[in-house]
């Protein structure tokens, strides 16, 4: 089954404790991205990657890091989480092209206390 | 700055009615336009996309695109309570980044 898998689904952590949210896709998509979704603010892109070893900042990259060492994986790293990073996070992947659908992971609800 | 604007709603319609959801975008270079449905706490799922001016129909859903007016809409015919969700408009500029609107909440009452 074609899918994007995120882990964990739910996470409560403390300020400053480094964490990684994993994202993996089995569709051989070149393009992967991370979004955060907050009430009233919609989906905002954090980082994206157009292929292996190619990453770039989205609209809200501060406080986040990513890597793309393999085509299927695109982890999101919070080196020192803060309460304002409490949010619902989605990973998405798609084939690079004009009319191609973005497939989303199930979401990770992160709470930083 | 790329912007995608949607009325946040809620848009309330009775069961069986037509729901009309609207979206405007700022970048004239935008190439493709997507409508996603999102239930609360769940991930967005694609309803349909459109890239040519005019209408595109898929079952009860019709997407309409007017590039001159920078406007895209989604019509849902014979609305059902199960259609109650937030509808996200997304715009593709180039071949990579999808920019999303904040979404319109639709409520369909039985």
PDB file of C-alpha atoms in Angstrom:
ATOM      1  CA  UNK A   1       0.000   0.000   0.000  1.00  0.00           C
ATOM      2  CA  UNK A   2       1.306   3.419  -0.990  1.00  0.00           C
ATOM      3  CA  UNK A   3       1.751   5.495   2.103  1.00  0.00           C
ATOM      4  CA  UNK A   4       3.616   8.114   4.068  1.00  0.00           C
ATOM      5  CA  UNK A   5       4.392   7.007   7.601  1.00  0.00           C
ATOM      6  CA  UNK A   6       5.170   9.363  10.440  1.00  0.00           C
ATOM      7  CA  UNK A   7       6.319   8.463  13.918  1.00  0.00           C
ATOM      8  CA  UNK A   8       5.460   9.079  16.630  1.00  0.00           C
ATOM      9  CA  UNK A   9       1.781  10.011  16.290  1.00  0.00           C
ATOM     10  CA  UNK A  10       1.721  11.752  19.636  1.00  0.00           C
ATOM     11  CA  UNK A  11       4.577  13.195  21.640  1.00  0.00           C
ATOM     12  CA  UNK A  12       4.803  15.222  24.829  1.00  0.00           C
ATOM     13  CA  UNK A  13       8.240  16.538  25.635  1.00  0.00           C
ATOM     14  CA  UNK A  14       9.957  19.168  27.734  1.00  0.00           C
ATOM     15  CA  UNK A  15      11.571  22.376  26.605  1.00  0.00           C
ATOM     16  CA  UNK A  16      15.089  21.888  25.318  1.00  0.00           C
ATOM     17  CA  UNK A  17      15.050  18.116  24.921  1.00  0.00           C
ATOM     18  CA  UNK A  18      16.079  17.225  21.389  1.00  0.00           C
ATOM     19  CA  UNK A  19      13.622  15.160  19.396  1.00  0.00           C
ATOM     20  CA  UNK A  20      13.211  13.677  15.939  1.00  0.00           C
ATOM     21  CA  UNK A  21       9.993  12.982  14.079  1.00  0.00           C
ATOM     22  CA  UNK A  22      10.491  10.403  11.372  1.00  0.00           C
ATOM     23  CA  UNK A  23       8.842  10.337   7.968  1.00  0.00           C
ATOM     24  CA  UNK A  24       9.091   7.568   5.418  1.00  0.00           C
ATOM     25  CA  UNK A  25       7.394   7.072   2.052  1.00  0.00           C
ATOM     26  CA  UNK A  26       7.271   3.971  -0.133  1.00  0.00           C
ATOM     27  CA  UNK A  27       6.274   5.617  -3.419  1.00  0.00           C
ATOM     28  CA  UNK A  28       9.746   6.599  -4.643  1.00  0.00           C
ATOM     29  CA  UNK A  29       8.743  10.266  -4.606  1.00  0.00           C
ATOM     30  CA  UNK A  30      11.438  12.846  -5.160  1.00  0.00           C
ATOM     31  CA  UNK A  31       9.747  15.655  -3.285  1.00  0.00           C
ATOM     32  CA  UNK A  32       9.094  15.586   0.449  1.00  0.00           C
ATOM     33  CA  UNK A  33       8.070  18.333   2.817  1.00  0.00           C
ATOM     34  CA  UNK A  34       7.113  19.119   6.381  1.00  0.00           C
ATOM     35  CA  UNK A  35       4.186  21.276   7.427  1.00  0.00           C
ATOM     36  CA  UNK A  36       2.904  22.461  10.737  1.00  0.00           C
ATOM     37  CA  UNK A  37      -0.752  23.211  11.286  1.00  0.00           C
ATOM     38  CA  UNK A  38      -1.991  25.604  13.928  1.00  0.00           C
ATOM     39  CA  UNK A  39      -5.534  26.876  14.588  1.00  0.00           C
ATOM     40  CA  UNK A  40      -6.269  29.908  12.473  1.00  0.00           C
ATOM     41  CA  UNK A  41      -2.945  29.684  10.639  1.00  0.00           C
ATOM     42  CA  UNK A  42      -3.508  26.744   8.353  1.00  0.00           C
ATOM     43  CA  UNK A  43      -0.768  24.524   6.946  1.00  0.00           C
ATOM     44  CA  UNK A  44       2.597  26.235   6.832  1.00  0.00           C
ATOM     45  CA  UNK A  45       5.623  24.685   5.202  1.00  0.00           C
ATOM     46  CA  UNK A  46       8.683  24.204   7.390  1.00  0.00           C
ATOM     47  CA  UNK A  47      11.222  22.593   5.055  1.00  0.00           C
ATOM     48  CA  UNK A  48      11.144  20.742   1.795  1.00  0.00           C
ATOM     49  CA  UNK A  49      13.435  18.498  -0.203  1.00  0.00           C
ATOM     50  CA  UNK A  50      13.424  18.052  -3.951  1.00  0.00           C
ATOM     51  CA  UNK A  51      15.675  15.005  -3.855  1.00  0.00           C
ATOM     52  CA  UNK A  52      18.397  13.260  -1.877  1.00  0.00           C
ATOM     53  CA  UNK A  53      20.813  15.719  -0.241  1.00  0.00           C
ATOM     54  CA  UNK A  54      18.742  18.687  -1.489  1.00  0.00           C
ATOM     55  CA  UNK A  55      16.785  20.564   1.180  1.00  0.00           C
ATOM     56  CA  UNK A  56      15.473  24.098   1.456  1.00  0.00           C
ATOM     57  CA  UNK A  57      13.644  26.324   3.879  1.00  0.00           C
ATOM     58  CA  UNK A  58       9.918  26.810   3.705  1.00  0.00           C
ATOM     59  CA  UNK A  59       7.951  29.607   5.325  1.00  0.00           C
ATOM     60  CA  UNK A  60       8.620  28.792   9.000  1.00  0.00           C
ATOM     61  CA  UNK A  61      12.011  27.026   9.284  1.00  0.00           C
ATOM     62  CA  UNK A  62      13.266  28.586  12.524  1.00  0.00           C
ATOM     63  CA  UNK A  63      13.963  26.025  15.235  1.00  0.00           C
ATOM     64  CA  UNK A  64      13.867  23.031  12.882  1.00  0.00           C
ATOM     65  CA  UNK A  65      16.362  20.953  10.939  1.00  0.00           C
ATOM     66  CA  UNK A  66      15.908  18.262   8.317  1.00  0.00           C
ATOM     67  CA  UNK A  67      18.039  15.820   6.419  1.00  0.00           C
ATOM     68  CA  UNK A  68      17.540  13.750   3.275  1.00  0.00           C
ATOM     69  CA  UNK A  69      20.159  11.043   3.155  1.00  0.00           C
ATOM     70  CA  UNK A  70      17.866   8.518   1.511  1.00  0.00           C
ATOM     71  CA  UNK A  71      15.047   9.065  -0.913  1.00  0.00           C
ATOM     72  CA  UNK A  72      12.411   7.452   1.280  1.00  0.00           C
ATOM     73  CA  UNK A  73      13.198   9.211   4.584  1.00  0.00           C
ATOM     74  CA  UNK A  74      12.899  12.833   5.611  1.00  0.00           C
ATOM     75  CA  UNK A  75      13.205  13.283   9.388  1.00  0.00           C
ATOM     76  CA  UNK A  76      12.315  16.512  11.164  1.00  0.00           C
ATOM     77  CA  UNK A  77      14.654  17.463  13.991  1.00  0.00           C
ATOM     78  CA  UNK A  78      13.942  19.866  16.818  1.00  0.00           C
ATOM     79  CA  UNK A  79      17.304  20.518  18.474  1.00  0.00           C
ATOM     80  CA  UNK A  80      15.889  22.514  21.371  1.00  0.00           C
ATOM     81  CA  UNK A  81      12.092  22.442  21.340  1.00  0.00           C
ATOM     82  CA  UNK A  82      10.153  25.342  22.774  1.00  0.00           C
ATOM     83  CA  UNK A  83       6.463  25.650  23.697  1.00  0.00           C
ATOM     84  CA  UNK A  84       5.744  27.667  20.542  1.00  0.00           C
ATOM     85  CA  UNK A  85       6.562  24.539  18.547  1.00  0.00           C
ATOM     86  CA  UNK A  86       3.547  22.789  20.025  1.00  0.00           C
ATOM     87  CA  UNK A  87       1.594  21.945  16.905  1.00  0.00           C
ATOM     88  CA  UNK A  88       0.251  19.275  14.565  1.00  0.00           C
ATOM     89  CA  UNK A  89       2.932  18.261  12.083  1.00  0.00           C
ATOM     90  CA  UNK A  90       2.437  16.642   8.704  1.00  0.00           C
ATOM     91  CA  UNK A  91       4.935  15.105   6.354  1.00  0.00           C
ATOM     92  CA  UNK A  92       4.009  14.967   2.685  1.00  0.00           C
ATOM     93  CA  UNK A  93       5.519  13.540  -0.466  1.00  0.00           C
ATOM     94  CA  UNK A  94       4.819  13.840  -4.168  1.00  0.00           C
ATOM     95  CA  UNK A  95       6.314  13.310  -7.566  1.00  0.00           C
ATOM     96  CA  UNK A  96       7.920  16.542  -8.739  1.00  0.00           C
ATOM     97  CA  UNK A  97       5.689  17.875 -11.479  1.00  0.00           C
ATOM     98  CA  UNK A  98       2.850  20.225 -12.254  1.00  0.00           C
ATOM     99  CA  UNK A  99      -0.217  18.129 -11.630  1.00  0.00           C
ATOM    100  CA  UNK A 100       0.747  15.604  -9.045  1.00  0.00           C
ATOM    101  CA  UNK A 101      -0.958  14.903  -5.767  1.00  0.00           C
ATOM    102  CA  UNK A 102       0.728  15.383  -2.398  1.00  0.00           C
ATOM    103  CA  UNK A 103       0.293  12.393  -0.091  1.00  0.00           C
ATOM    104  CA  UNK A 104       0.239  13.150   3.612  1.00  0.00           C
ATOM    105  CA  UNK A 105       1.313  11.185   6.621  1.00  0.00           C
ATOM    106  CA  UNK A 106      -1.063  10.627   9.528  1.00  0.00           C
ATOM    107  CA  UNK A 107       0.255  13.570  11.473  1.00  0.00           C
ATOM    108  CA  UNK A 108       2.251  13.999  14.676  1.00  0.00           C
ATOM    109  CA  UNK A 109       0.734  15.949  17.509  1.00  0.00           C
ATOM    110  CA  UNK A 110       3.591  17.479  19.456  1.00  0.00           C
ATOM    111  CA  UNK A 111       3.250  19.173  22.828  1.00  0.00           C
ATOM    112  CA  UNK A 112       6.246  20.961  24.330  1.00  0.00           C
ATOM    113  CA  UNK A 113       5.880  21.864  28.014  1.00  0.00           C
TER     114      UNK A 113
ATOM    115  CA  UNK B   1       4.735  36.680  -1.249  1.00  0.00           C
ATOM    116  CA  UNK B   2       2.593  33.761  -2.302  1.00  0.00           C
ATOM    117  CA  UNK B   3      -0.849  34.008  -0.781  1.00  0.00           C
ATOM    118  CA  UNK B   4      -3.878  31.790  -0.933  1.00  0.00           C
ATOM    119  CA  UNK B   5      -7.026  33.199   0.613  1.00  0.00           C
ATOM    120  CA  UNK B   6     -10.110  31.370   1.757  1.00  0.00           C
ATOM    121  CA  UNK B   7     -13.063  32.384   3.869  1.00  0.00           C
ATOM    122  CA  UNK B   8     -12.674  30.535   7.164  1.00  0.00           C
ATOM    123  CA  UNK B   9     -16.408  29.936   7.528  1.00  0.00           C
ATOM    124  CA  UNK B  10     -18.142  28.030   8.811  1.00  0.00           C
ATOM    125  CA  UNK B  11     -20.250  27.628   5.726  1.00  0.00           C
ATOM    126  CA  UNK B  12     -23.500  25.994   6.742  1.00  0.00           C
ATOM    127  CA  UNK B  13     -25.728  24.242   4.206  1.00  0.00           C
ATOM    128  CA  UNK B  14     -28.617  21.823   4.578  1.00  0.00           C
ATOM    129  CA  UNK B  15     -28.320  18.256   3.397  1.00  0.00           C
ATOM    130  CA  UNK B  16     -28.923  17.963  -0.337  1.00  0.00           C
ATOM    131  CA  UNK B  17     -27.946  21.550  -1.108  1.00  0.00           C
ATOM    132  CA  UNK B  18     -25.001  22.786  -3.163  1.00  0.00           C
ATOM    133  CA  UNK B  19     -22.000  23.995  -1.179  1.00  0.00           C
ATOM    134  CA  UNK B  20     -19.779  26.565  -2.859  1.00  0.00           C
ATOM    135  CA  UNK B  21     -16.244  27.052  -1.583  1.00  0.00           C
ATOM    136  CA  UNK B  22     -14.017  29.806  -2.904  1.00  0.00           C
ATOM    137  CA  UNK B  23     -10.306  30.525  -3.056  1.00  0.00           C
ATOM    138  CA  UNK B  24      -8.214  33.359  -4.463  1.00  0.00           C
ATOM    139  CA  UNK B  25      -4.474  33.366  -5.053  1.00  0.00           C
ATOM    140  CA  UNK B  26      -1.951  36.113  -5.543  1.00  0.00           C
ATOM    141  CA  UNK B  27       0.712  34.684  -7.863  1.00  0.00           C
ATOM    142  CA  UNK B  28      -0.232  34.778 -11.536  1.00  0.00           C
ATOM    143  CA  UNK B  29       2.445  32.191 -12.264  1.00  0.00           C
ATOM    144  CA  UNK B  30       0.572  29.529 -10.315  1.00  0.00           C
ATOM    145  CA  UNK B  31       0.110  26.456 -12.417  1.00  0.00           C
ATOM    146  CA  UNK B  32      -2.033  23.901 -10.653  1.00  0.00           C
ATOM    147  CA  UNK B  33      -4.756  24.113  -8.064  1.00  0.00           C
ATOM    148  CA  UNK B  34      -5.796  21.474  -5.592  1.00  0.00           C
ATOM    149  CA  UNK B  35      -8.703  20.929  -3.251  1.00  0.00           C
ATOM    150  CA  UNK B  36      -8.117  18.858  -0.138  1.00  0.00           C
ATOM    151  CA  UNK B  37     -10.597  17.767   2.497  1.00  0.00           C
ATOM    152  CA  UNK B  38      -9.495  17.498   6.112  1.00  0.00           C
ATOM    153  CA  UNK B  39     -11.469  16.029   8.954  1.00  0.00           C
ATOM    154  CA  UNK B  40     -10.586  17.298  12.412  1.00  0.00           C
ATOM    155  CA  UNK B  41      -7.256  15.915  13.590  1.00  0.00           C
ATOM    156  CA  UNK B  42      -6.756  13.902  10.408  1.00  0.00           C
ATOM    157  CA  UNK B  43      -4.465  14.383   7.451  1.00  0.00           C
ATOM    158  CA  UNK B  44      -5.604  16.202   4.310  1.00  0.00           C
ATOM    159  CA  UNK B  45      -6.873  14.045   1.468  1.00  0.00           C
ATOM    160  CA  UNK B  46      -7.077  15.116  -2.153  1.00  0.00           C
ATOM    161  CA  UNK B  47     -10.509  15.693  -3.662  1.00  0.00           C
ATOM    162  CA  UNK B  48      -9.417  16.930  -7.065  1.00  0.00           C
ATOM    163  CA  UNK B  49      -7.084  19.241  -8.922  1.00  0.00           C
ATOM    164  CA  UNK B  50      -7.475  21.560 -11.877  1.00  0.00           C
ATOM    165  CA  UNK B  51      -4.984  23.369 -14.084  1.00  0.00           C
ATOM    166  CA  UNK B  52      -6.976  24.649 -17.077  1.00  0.00           C
ATOM    167  CA  UNK B  53      -9.511  27.438 -17.106  1.00  0.00           C
ATOM    168  CA  UNK B  54     -13.060  26.213 -16.871  1.00  0.00           C
ATOM    169  CA  UNK B  55     -14.812  23.448 -15.014  1.00  0.00           C
ATOM    170  CA  UNK B  56     -13.732  19.971 -14.039  1.00  0.00           C
ATOM    171  CA  UNK B  57     -16.257  17.515 -12.669  1.00  0.00           C
ATOM    172  CA  UNK B  58     -15.719  14.394 -10.588  1.00  0.00           C
ATOM    173  CA  UNK B  59     -18.862  12.842  -9.180  1.00  0.00           C
ATOM    174  CA  UNK B  60     -20.564  15.326  -6.874  1.00  0.00           C
ATOM    175  CA  UNK B  61     -17.586  17.681  -7.008  1.00  0.00           C
ATOM    176  CA  UNK B  62     -16.866  20.388  -9.570  1.00  0.00           C
ATOM    177  CA  UNK B  63     -13.764  22.534  -9.535  1.00  0.00           C
ATOM    178  CA  UNK B  64     -13.815  25.828 -11.387  1.00  0.00           C
ATOM    179  CA  UNK B  65     -10.761  27.847 -12.370  1.00  0.00           C
ATOM    180  CA  UNK B  66     -10.541  31.404 -13.653  1.00  0.00           C
ATOM    181  CA  UNK B  67      -6.907  32.385 -14.060  1.00  0.00           C
ATOM    182  CA  UNK B  68      -7.701  35.906 -15.221  1.00  0.00           C
ATOM    183  CA  UNK B  69      -9.503  36.568 -11.945  1.00  0.00           C
ATOM    184  CA  UNK B  70      -7.078  34.389  -9.959  1.00  0.00           C
ATOM    185  CA  UNK B  71      -9.981  32.485  -8.558  1.00  0.00           C
ATOM    186  CA  UNK B  72     -10.700  28.819  -7.998  1.00  0.00           C
ATOM    187  CA  UNK B  73     -13.809  27.289  -6.495  1.00  0.00           C
ATOM    188  CA  UNK B  74     -15.207  23.936  -5.461  1.00  0.00           C
ATOM    189  CA  UNK B  75     -18.873  23.043  -5.755  1.00  0.00           C
ATOM    190  CA  UNK B  76     -20.272  20.111  -3.852  1.00  0.00           C
ATOM    191  CA  UNK B  77     -23.645  18.965  -5.118  1.00  0.00           C
ATOM    192  CA  UNK B  78     -26.133  17.022  -2.987  1.00  0.00           C
ATOM    193  CA  UNK B  79     -24.139  17.813   0.158  1.00  0.00           C
ATOM    194  CA  UNK B  80     -24.122  15.107   2.808  1.00  0.00           C
ATOM    195  CA  UNK B  81     -23.399  15.349   6.548  1.00  0.00           C
ATOM    196  CA  UNK B  82     -20.268  13.292   5.857  1.00  0.00           C
ATOM    197  CA  UNK B  83     -18.997  16.205   3.749  1.00  0.00           C
ATOM    198  CA  UNK B  84     -18.690  18.268   6.927  1.00  0.00           C
ATOM    199  CA  UNK B  85     -14.977  19.018   7.126  1.00  0.00           C
ATOM    200  CA  UNK B  86     -12.444  21.727   6.433  1.00  0.00           C
ATOM    201  CA  UNK B  87     -11.652  22.234   2.768  1.00  0.00           C
ATOM    202  CA  UNK B  88      -8.162  23.375   1.885  1.00  0.00           C
ATOM    203  CA  UNK B  89      -7.263  25.117  -1.331  1.00  0.00           C
ATOM    204  CA  UNK B  90      -3.650  24.606  -2.428  1.00  0.00           C
ATOM    205  CA  UNK B  91      -1.724  26.290  -5.210  1.00  0.00           C
ATOM    206  CA  UNK B  92       1.378  25.004  -6.962  1.00  0.00           C
ATOM    207  CA  UNK B  93       3.933  27.491  -8.215  1.00  0.00           C
ATOM    208  CA  UNK B  94       6.604  25.912 -10.362  1.00  0.00           C
ATOM    209  CA  UNK B  95       6.978  22.188  -9.831  1.00  0.00           C
ATOM    210  CA  UNK B  96       7.656  21.967  -6.157  1.00  0.00           C
ATOM    211  CA  UNK B  97       5.987  23.944  -3.425  1.00  0.00           C
ATOM    212  CA  UNK B  98       2.323  23.685  -2.575  1.00  0.00           C
ATOM    213  CA  UNK B  99       0.995  26.711  -0.721  1.00  0.00           C
ATOM    214  CA  UNK B 100      -2.183  26.144   1.255  1.00  0.00           C
ATOM    215  CA  UNK B 101      -4.980  28.464   2.234  1.00  0.00           C
ATOM    216  CA  UNK B 102      -6.183  28.387   5.823  1.00  0.00           C
ATOM    217  CA  UNK B 103      -9.226  26.388   4.871  1.00  0.00           C
ATOM    218  CA  UNK B 104     -12.999  26.773   4.944  1.00  0.00           C
ATOM    219  CA  UNK B 105     -15.042  24.808   7.433  1.00  0.00           C
ATOM    220  CA  UNK B 106     -18.163  23.284   5.899  1.00  0.00           C
ATOM    221  CA  UNK B 107     -21.079  22.140   8.052  1.00  0.00           C
ATOM    222  CA  UNK B 108     -23.834  20.100   6.413  1.00  0.00           C
ATOM    223  CA  UNK B 109     -26.907  19.744   8.592  1.00  0.00           C
ATOM    224  CA  UNK B 110     -29.255  16.741   8.240  1.00  0.00           C
TER     225      UNK B 110
END
